[in-house]
Every structure is written in C-alpha cells, then in structure tokens.
Short mmCIF file of C-alpha atoms in Angstrom, two decimals:
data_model
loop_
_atom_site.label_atom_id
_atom_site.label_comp_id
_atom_site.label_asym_id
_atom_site.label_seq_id
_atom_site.Cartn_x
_atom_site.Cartn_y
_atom_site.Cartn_z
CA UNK G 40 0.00 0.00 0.00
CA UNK G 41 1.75 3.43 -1.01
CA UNK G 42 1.97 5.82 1.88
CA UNK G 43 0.18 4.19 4.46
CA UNK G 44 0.20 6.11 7.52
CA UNK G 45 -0.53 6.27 11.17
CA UNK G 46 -0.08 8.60 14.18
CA UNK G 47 1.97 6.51 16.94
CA UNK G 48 0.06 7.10 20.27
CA UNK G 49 -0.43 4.72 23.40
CA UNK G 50 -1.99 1.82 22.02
CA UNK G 51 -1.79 2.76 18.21
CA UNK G 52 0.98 0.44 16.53
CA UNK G 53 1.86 2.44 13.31
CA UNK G 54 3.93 2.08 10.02
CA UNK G 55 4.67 4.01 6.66
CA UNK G 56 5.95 3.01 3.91
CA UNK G 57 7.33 5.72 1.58
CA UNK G 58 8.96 4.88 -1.67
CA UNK G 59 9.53 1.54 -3.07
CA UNK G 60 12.27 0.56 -1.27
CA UNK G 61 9.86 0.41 1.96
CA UNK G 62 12.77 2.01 3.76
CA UNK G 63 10.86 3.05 6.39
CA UNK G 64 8.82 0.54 8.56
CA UNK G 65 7.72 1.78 12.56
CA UNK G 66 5.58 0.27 15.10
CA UNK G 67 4.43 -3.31 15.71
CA UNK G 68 7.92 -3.43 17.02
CA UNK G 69 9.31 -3.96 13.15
CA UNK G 70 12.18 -2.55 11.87
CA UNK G 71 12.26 -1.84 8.02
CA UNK G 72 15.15 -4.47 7.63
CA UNK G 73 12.87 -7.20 9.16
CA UNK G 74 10.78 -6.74 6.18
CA UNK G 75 13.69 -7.67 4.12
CA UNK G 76 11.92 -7.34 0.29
CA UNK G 77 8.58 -7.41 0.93
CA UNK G 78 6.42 -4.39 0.26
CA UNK G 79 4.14 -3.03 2.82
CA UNK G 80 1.62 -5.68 1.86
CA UNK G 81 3.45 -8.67 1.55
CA UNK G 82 4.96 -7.59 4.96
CA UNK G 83 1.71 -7.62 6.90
CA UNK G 84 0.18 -10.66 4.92
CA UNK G 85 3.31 -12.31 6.37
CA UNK G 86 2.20 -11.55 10.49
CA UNK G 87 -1.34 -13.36 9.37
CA UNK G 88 -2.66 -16.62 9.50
CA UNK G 89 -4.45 -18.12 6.31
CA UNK G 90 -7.63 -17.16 7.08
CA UNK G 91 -6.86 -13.20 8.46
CA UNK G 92 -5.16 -12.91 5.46
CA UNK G 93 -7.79 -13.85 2.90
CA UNK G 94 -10.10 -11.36 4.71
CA UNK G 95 -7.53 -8.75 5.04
CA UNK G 96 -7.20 -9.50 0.64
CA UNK G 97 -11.03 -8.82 0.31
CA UNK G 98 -10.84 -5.74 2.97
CA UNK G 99 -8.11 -4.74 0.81
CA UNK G 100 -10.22 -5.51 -2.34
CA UNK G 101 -13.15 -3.61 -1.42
CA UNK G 102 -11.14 -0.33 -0.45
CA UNK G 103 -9.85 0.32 -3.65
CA UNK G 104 -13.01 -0.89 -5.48
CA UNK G 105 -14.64 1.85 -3.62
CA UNK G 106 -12.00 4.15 -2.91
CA UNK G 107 -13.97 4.81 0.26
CA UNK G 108 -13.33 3.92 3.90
CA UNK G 109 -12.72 -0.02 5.40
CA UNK G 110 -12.37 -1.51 8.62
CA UNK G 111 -11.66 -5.36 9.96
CA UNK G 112 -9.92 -6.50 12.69
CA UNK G 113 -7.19 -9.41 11.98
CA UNK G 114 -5.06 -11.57 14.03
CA UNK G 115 -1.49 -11.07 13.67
CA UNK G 116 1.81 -12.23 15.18
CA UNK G 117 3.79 -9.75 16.60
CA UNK G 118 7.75 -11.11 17.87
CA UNK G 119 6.08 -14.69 18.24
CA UNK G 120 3.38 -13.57 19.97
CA UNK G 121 -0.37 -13.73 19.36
CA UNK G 122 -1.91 -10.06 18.90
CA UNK G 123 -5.49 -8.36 17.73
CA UNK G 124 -5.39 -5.56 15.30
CA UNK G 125 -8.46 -3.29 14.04
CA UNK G 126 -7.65 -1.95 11.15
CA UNK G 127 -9.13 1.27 9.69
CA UNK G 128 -7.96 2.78 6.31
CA UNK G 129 -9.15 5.53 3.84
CA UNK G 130 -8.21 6.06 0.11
CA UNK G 131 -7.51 9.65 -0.68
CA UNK G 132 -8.71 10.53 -4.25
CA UNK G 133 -7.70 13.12 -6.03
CA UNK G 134 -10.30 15.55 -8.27
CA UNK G 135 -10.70 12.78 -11.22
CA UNK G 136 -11.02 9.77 -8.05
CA UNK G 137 -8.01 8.36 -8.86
CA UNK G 138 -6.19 7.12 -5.39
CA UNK G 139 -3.20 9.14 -4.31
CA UNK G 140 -3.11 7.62 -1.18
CA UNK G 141 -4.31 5.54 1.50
CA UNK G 142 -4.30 6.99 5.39
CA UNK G 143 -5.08 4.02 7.70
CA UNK G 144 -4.36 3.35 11.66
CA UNK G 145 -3.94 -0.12 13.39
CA UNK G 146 -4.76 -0.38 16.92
CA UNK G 147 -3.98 -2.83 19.36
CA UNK G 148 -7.09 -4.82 20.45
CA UNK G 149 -5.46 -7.51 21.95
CA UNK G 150 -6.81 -7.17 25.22
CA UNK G 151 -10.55 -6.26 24.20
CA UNK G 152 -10.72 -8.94 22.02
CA UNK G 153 -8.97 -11.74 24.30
CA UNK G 154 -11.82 -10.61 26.98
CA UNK G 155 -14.59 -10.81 24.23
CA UNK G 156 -13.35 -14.25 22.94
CA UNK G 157 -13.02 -15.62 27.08
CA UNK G 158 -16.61 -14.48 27.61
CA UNK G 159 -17.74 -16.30 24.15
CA UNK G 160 -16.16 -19.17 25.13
CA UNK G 161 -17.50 -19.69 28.48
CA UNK G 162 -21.39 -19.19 26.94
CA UNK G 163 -20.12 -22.17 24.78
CA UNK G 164 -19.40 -24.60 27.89
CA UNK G 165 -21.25 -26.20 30.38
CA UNK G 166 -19.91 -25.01 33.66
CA UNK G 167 -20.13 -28.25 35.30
CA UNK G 168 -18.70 -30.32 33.00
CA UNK G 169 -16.93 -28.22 30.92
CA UNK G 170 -18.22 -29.94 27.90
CA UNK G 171 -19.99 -28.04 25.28
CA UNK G 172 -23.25 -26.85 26.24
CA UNK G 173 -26.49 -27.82 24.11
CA UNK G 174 -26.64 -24.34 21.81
CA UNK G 175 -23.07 -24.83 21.06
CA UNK G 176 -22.90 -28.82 20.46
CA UNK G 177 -25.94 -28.44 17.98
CA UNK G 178 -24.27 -25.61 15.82
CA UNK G 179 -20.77 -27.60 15.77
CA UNK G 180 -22.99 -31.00 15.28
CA UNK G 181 -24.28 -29.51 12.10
CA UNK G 182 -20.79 -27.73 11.12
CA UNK G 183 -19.29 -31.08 11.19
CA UNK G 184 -21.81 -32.88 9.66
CA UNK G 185 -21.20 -30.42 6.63
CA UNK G 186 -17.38 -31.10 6.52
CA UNK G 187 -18.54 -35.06 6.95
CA UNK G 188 -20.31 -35.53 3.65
CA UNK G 189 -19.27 -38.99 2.43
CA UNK G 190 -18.09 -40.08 6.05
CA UNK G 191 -20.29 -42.95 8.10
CA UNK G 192 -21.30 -40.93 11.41
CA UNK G 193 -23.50 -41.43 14.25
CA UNK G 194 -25.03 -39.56 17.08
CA UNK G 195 -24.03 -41.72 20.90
CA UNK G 196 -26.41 -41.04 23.65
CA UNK G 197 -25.19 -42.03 27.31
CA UNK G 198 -27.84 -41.47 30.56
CA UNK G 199 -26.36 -42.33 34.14
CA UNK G 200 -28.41 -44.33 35.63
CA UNK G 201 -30.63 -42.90 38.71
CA UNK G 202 -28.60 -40.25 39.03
CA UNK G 203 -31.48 -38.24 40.81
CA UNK G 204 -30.66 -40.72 43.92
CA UNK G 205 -26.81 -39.99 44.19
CA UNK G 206 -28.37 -36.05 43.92
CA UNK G 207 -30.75 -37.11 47.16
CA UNK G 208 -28.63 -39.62 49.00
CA UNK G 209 -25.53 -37.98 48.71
CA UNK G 210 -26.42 -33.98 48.17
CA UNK G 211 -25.90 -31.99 44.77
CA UNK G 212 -22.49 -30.83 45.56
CA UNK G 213 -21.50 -34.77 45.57
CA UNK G 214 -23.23 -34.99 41.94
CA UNK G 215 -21.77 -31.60 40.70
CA UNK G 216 -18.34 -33.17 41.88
CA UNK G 217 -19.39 -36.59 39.32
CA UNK G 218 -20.63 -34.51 36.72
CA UNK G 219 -17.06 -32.62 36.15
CA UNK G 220 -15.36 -35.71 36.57
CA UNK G 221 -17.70 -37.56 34.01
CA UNK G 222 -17.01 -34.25 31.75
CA UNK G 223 -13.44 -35.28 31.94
CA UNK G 224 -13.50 -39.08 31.58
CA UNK G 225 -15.35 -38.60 28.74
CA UNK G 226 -13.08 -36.05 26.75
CA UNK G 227 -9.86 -37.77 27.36
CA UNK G 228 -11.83 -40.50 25.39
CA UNK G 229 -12.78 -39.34 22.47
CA UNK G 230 -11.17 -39.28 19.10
CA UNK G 231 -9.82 -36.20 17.94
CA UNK G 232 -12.54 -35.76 15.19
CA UNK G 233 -15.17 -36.49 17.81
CA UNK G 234 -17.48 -34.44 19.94
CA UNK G 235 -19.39 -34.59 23.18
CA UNK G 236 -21.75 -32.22 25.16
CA UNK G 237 -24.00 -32.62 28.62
CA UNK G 238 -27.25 -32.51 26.62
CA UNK G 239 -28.90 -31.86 30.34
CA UNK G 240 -28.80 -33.04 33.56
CA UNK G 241 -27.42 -36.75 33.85
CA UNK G 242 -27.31 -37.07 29.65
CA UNK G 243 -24.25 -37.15 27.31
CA UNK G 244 -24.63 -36.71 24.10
CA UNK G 245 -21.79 -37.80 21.37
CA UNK G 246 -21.09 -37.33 17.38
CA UNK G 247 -18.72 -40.20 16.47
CA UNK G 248 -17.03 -42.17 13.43
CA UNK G 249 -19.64 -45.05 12.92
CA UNK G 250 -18.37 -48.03 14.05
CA UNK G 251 -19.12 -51.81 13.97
CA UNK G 252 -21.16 -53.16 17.23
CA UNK G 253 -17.86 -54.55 18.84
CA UNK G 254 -15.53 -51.49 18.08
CA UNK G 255 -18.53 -49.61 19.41
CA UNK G 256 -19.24 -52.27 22.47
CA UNK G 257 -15.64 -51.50 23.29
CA UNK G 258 -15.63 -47.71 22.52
CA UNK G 259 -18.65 -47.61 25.49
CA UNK G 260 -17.29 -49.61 27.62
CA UNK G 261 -14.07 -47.47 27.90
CA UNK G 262 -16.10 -44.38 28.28
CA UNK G 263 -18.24 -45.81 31.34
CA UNK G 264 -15.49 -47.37 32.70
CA UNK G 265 -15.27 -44.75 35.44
CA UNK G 266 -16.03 -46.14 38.48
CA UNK G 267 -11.93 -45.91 40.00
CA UNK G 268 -12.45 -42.38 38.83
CA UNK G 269 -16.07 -41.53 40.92
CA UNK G 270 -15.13 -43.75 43.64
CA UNK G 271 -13.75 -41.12 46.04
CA UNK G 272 -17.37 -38.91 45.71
CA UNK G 273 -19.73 -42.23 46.51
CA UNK G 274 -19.62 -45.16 49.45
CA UNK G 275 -18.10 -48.05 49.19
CA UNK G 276 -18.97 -50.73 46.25
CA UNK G 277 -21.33 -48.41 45.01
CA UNK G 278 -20.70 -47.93 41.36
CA UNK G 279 -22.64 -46.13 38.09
CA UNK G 280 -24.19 -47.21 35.68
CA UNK G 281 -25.28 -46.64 32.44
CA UNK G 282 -27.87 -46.60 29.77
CA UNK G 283 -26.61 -46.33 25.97
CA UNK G 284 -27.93 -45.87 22.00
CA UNK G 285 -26.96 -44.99 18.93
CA UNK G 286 -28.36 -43.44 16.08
CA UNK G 287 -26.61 -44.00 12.64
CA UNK G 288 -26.63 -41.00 10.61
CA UNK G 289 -28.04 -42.12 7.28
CA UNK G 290 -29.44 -38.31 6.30
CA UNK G 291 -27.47 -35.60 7.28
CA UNK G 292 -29.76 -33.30 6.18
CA UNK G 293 -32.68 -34.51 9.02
CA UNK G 294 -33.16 -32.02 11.96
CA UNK G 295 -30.19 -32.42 14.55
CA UNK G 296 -32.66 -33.14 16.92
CA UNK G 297 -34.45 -35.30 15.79
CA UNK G 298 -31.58 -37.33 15.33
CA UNK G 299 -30.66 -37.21 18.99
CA UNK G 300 -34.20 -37.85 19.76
CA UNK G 301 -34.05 -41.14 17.47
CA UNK G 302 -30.80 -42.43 19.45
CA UNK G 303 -32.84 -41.42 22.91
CA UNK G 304 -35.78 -43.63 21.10
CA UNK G 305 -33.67 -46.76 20.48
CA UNK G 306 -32.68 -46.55 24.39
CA UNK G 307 -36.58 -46.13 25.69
CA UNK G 308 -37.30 -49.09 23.25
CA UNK G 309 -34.83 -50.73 24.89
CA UNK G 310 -36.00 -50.58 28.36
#
C-alpha cells in the first residue's frame, strides 16, 4: 500500500511506507530491515494466518473498489506472539477519483478482544462439565456434519443411571463433583474428530465415526469405565451405571434433533 500512515500514540501500533524501497517501517515493534523485500503488503500478509489474510485480501479488495473507507480486525503475530489488530484505512482521491493515497491506523485490540473471545467461550461450555453446552454442540454438530459428507457418522447417547438418587442420598455438591469428573472421563476418550456435550442433567450426548457393534461395544465400555475415577465422591462398592444408544446417521440433512431424539428412542425401546 503506497503511503500508508498512522499517528503513533499509546496503544496505536503504526507504520509508513514511503517509496519503493519500503525504507521506512515503525511500530508493531518492526524494523524496516525485518521486512527484508517485501512491500508493505506482503509484509503484513506475512504476520497473518491463512484465514486473516484472505479477509484482510477482500478488505483490501473492497477499499480500492470503492476508494472509500474499510475496517476489519485481523489476528497477527507480533515477535512470536499472538496479537489483535483493528484496522481502519481511507483512500484519498484526487479531483478525477483516482487514489493518491491511502491513510489508515492499526490499533492494538489484543486485550478487548482476548476478553470478548473468554466471555464467548465460556457461553459455549457447560460449567459443570466443561463440555460443550447444548446451543453450542448443535451448531458444531451440524458444522461437522457439513465437513462429513461422504463419512459414516453417528449420534451416541449415554444417561447415568438414577442419578437423581446420588443427587438425594448424597447432596448436589457430591453430583456436581461426578458430573465434572464424568465431563473429563469422557473427553480424554474421544477421538480427535469427535465431539461430546452434557445434553442436560445426567445425559451425554456424542457425534462419532460409525463403528461396527464390537468397536462400538468396546468404545462404550471405555467411556463408562469410570467407576476408579467416581469412587472417592460415593460409598463403598457403590458404582454407576449406564444406559446407551446410537443413532446411525443415514441423512445428514434430518433435523439435529431429531436425530438425537431417534438415538434417545432406540434406548426407551430398549427398556
């Protein structure tokens, strides 16, 4: 970008580039021989990941295309470390609208947007079990059953078995304690291409690789193998147990919860 420019002040990171030679490079804590060849450009592409850089091209895009005023905010890496930039630029036309110019600023956001992404993230988790709550589960359910076109996938429903008397017997702070640990138990299981959320209460719900009834027999029987886990929370000999289904996921186009509904079907039908 020709003469892109910034005031420096507190929390504004600037640069400008003047010249061809991009001699002169300030702020972000860059020096213009860091940049080595690259123009101004090339030189911030380079501090972006894949995807901040393909929307920082179309930001880009869009500015000159309307020789107006854009804005984005990008994640960048700065000496190895992870930092937030909002971006705001403006093309300066001359009397025809040709662009002599561009005047932009970048200002650290890093802290804003680390807050904004903590609180995001905690609406996304169940605070007991720090699994996935049920908004969030659904959404990535879906997401991954769009990247899973072609793949064999099912939906895993697991209920603990009268857990309402360990919440009477024992009190709700003893359950709350089983529920995190469960939350673990059950994450440390799973494949890396799997998911899991506390649907409610007492009730797990999984999105797996389909599997044949022993590799799935044996995939269930590791995750409710917990008992050595629970046992400090609970008397003596008393151990959980559990109630499982599955739903095989032959259209992935059918409501999400439906499908969770069918696997919670196949278990009722059981009993």
């Amino acid at each position: 970008l020709p003469d892109l420019y910034a005031a420096n002040d507190q929390d504004v990171y600037d640069f400008s580039y003047y010249g061809e030679d991009g001699s002169f490079i300030s702020g972000l804590r860059y020096r213009a021989e860091e940049a080595g060849d690259l123009n101004i450009e090339e030189f911030v592409l380079s501090m972006m990941g894949e995807d901040d850089s393909e929307k920082y091209k179309r930001d880009m895009n869009q500015l000159f295309k309307d020789k107006g005023d854009v804005g984005g905010e990008y994640k960048i890496k700065n000496k190895g470390q992870d930092m937030w930039v909002s971006m705001r630029a403006r093309c300066i036309t001359d009397r025809l609208g040709e662009v002599l110019r561009v005047i932009g600023v970048l200002t650290d956001i890093t802290s804003e947007k680390n807050a904004t992404l903590k609180l995001a993230e905690r609406a996304s988790f169940d605070f007991l079990s720090q699994l996935y709550n049920r908004n969030t589960f659904e959404r990535e359910f879906a997401a991954e059953l769009d990247r899973s076109v072609g793949k064999k996938v099912a939906a895993l429903f697991i209920d603990v078995d009268d857990f309402k008397f360990i919440n009477d017997s024992y009190g709700f702070n003893k359950g709350n304690m089983i529920l995190m640990e469960l939350g673990t138990a059950f994450s440390e299981c799973l494949e890396k291409d799997g998911m899991v959320c506390r649907f409610y209460a007492d009730t797990f719900v999984f999105f797996i690789r389909r599997m044949d009834f022993f590799q799935l027999e044996d995939f269930v029987y590791a995750l409710t193998d917990v008992n050595a886990r629970i046992a400090k929370f609970l008397p003596e000999r008393y151990e959980l147990s559990f109630s499982t289904s599955v739903y095989y996921i032959d259209d992935p186009s059918m409501d999400i919860t439906n499908m969770i509904d069918r696997a919670n079907m196949a278990r009722r039908l059981k009993e």
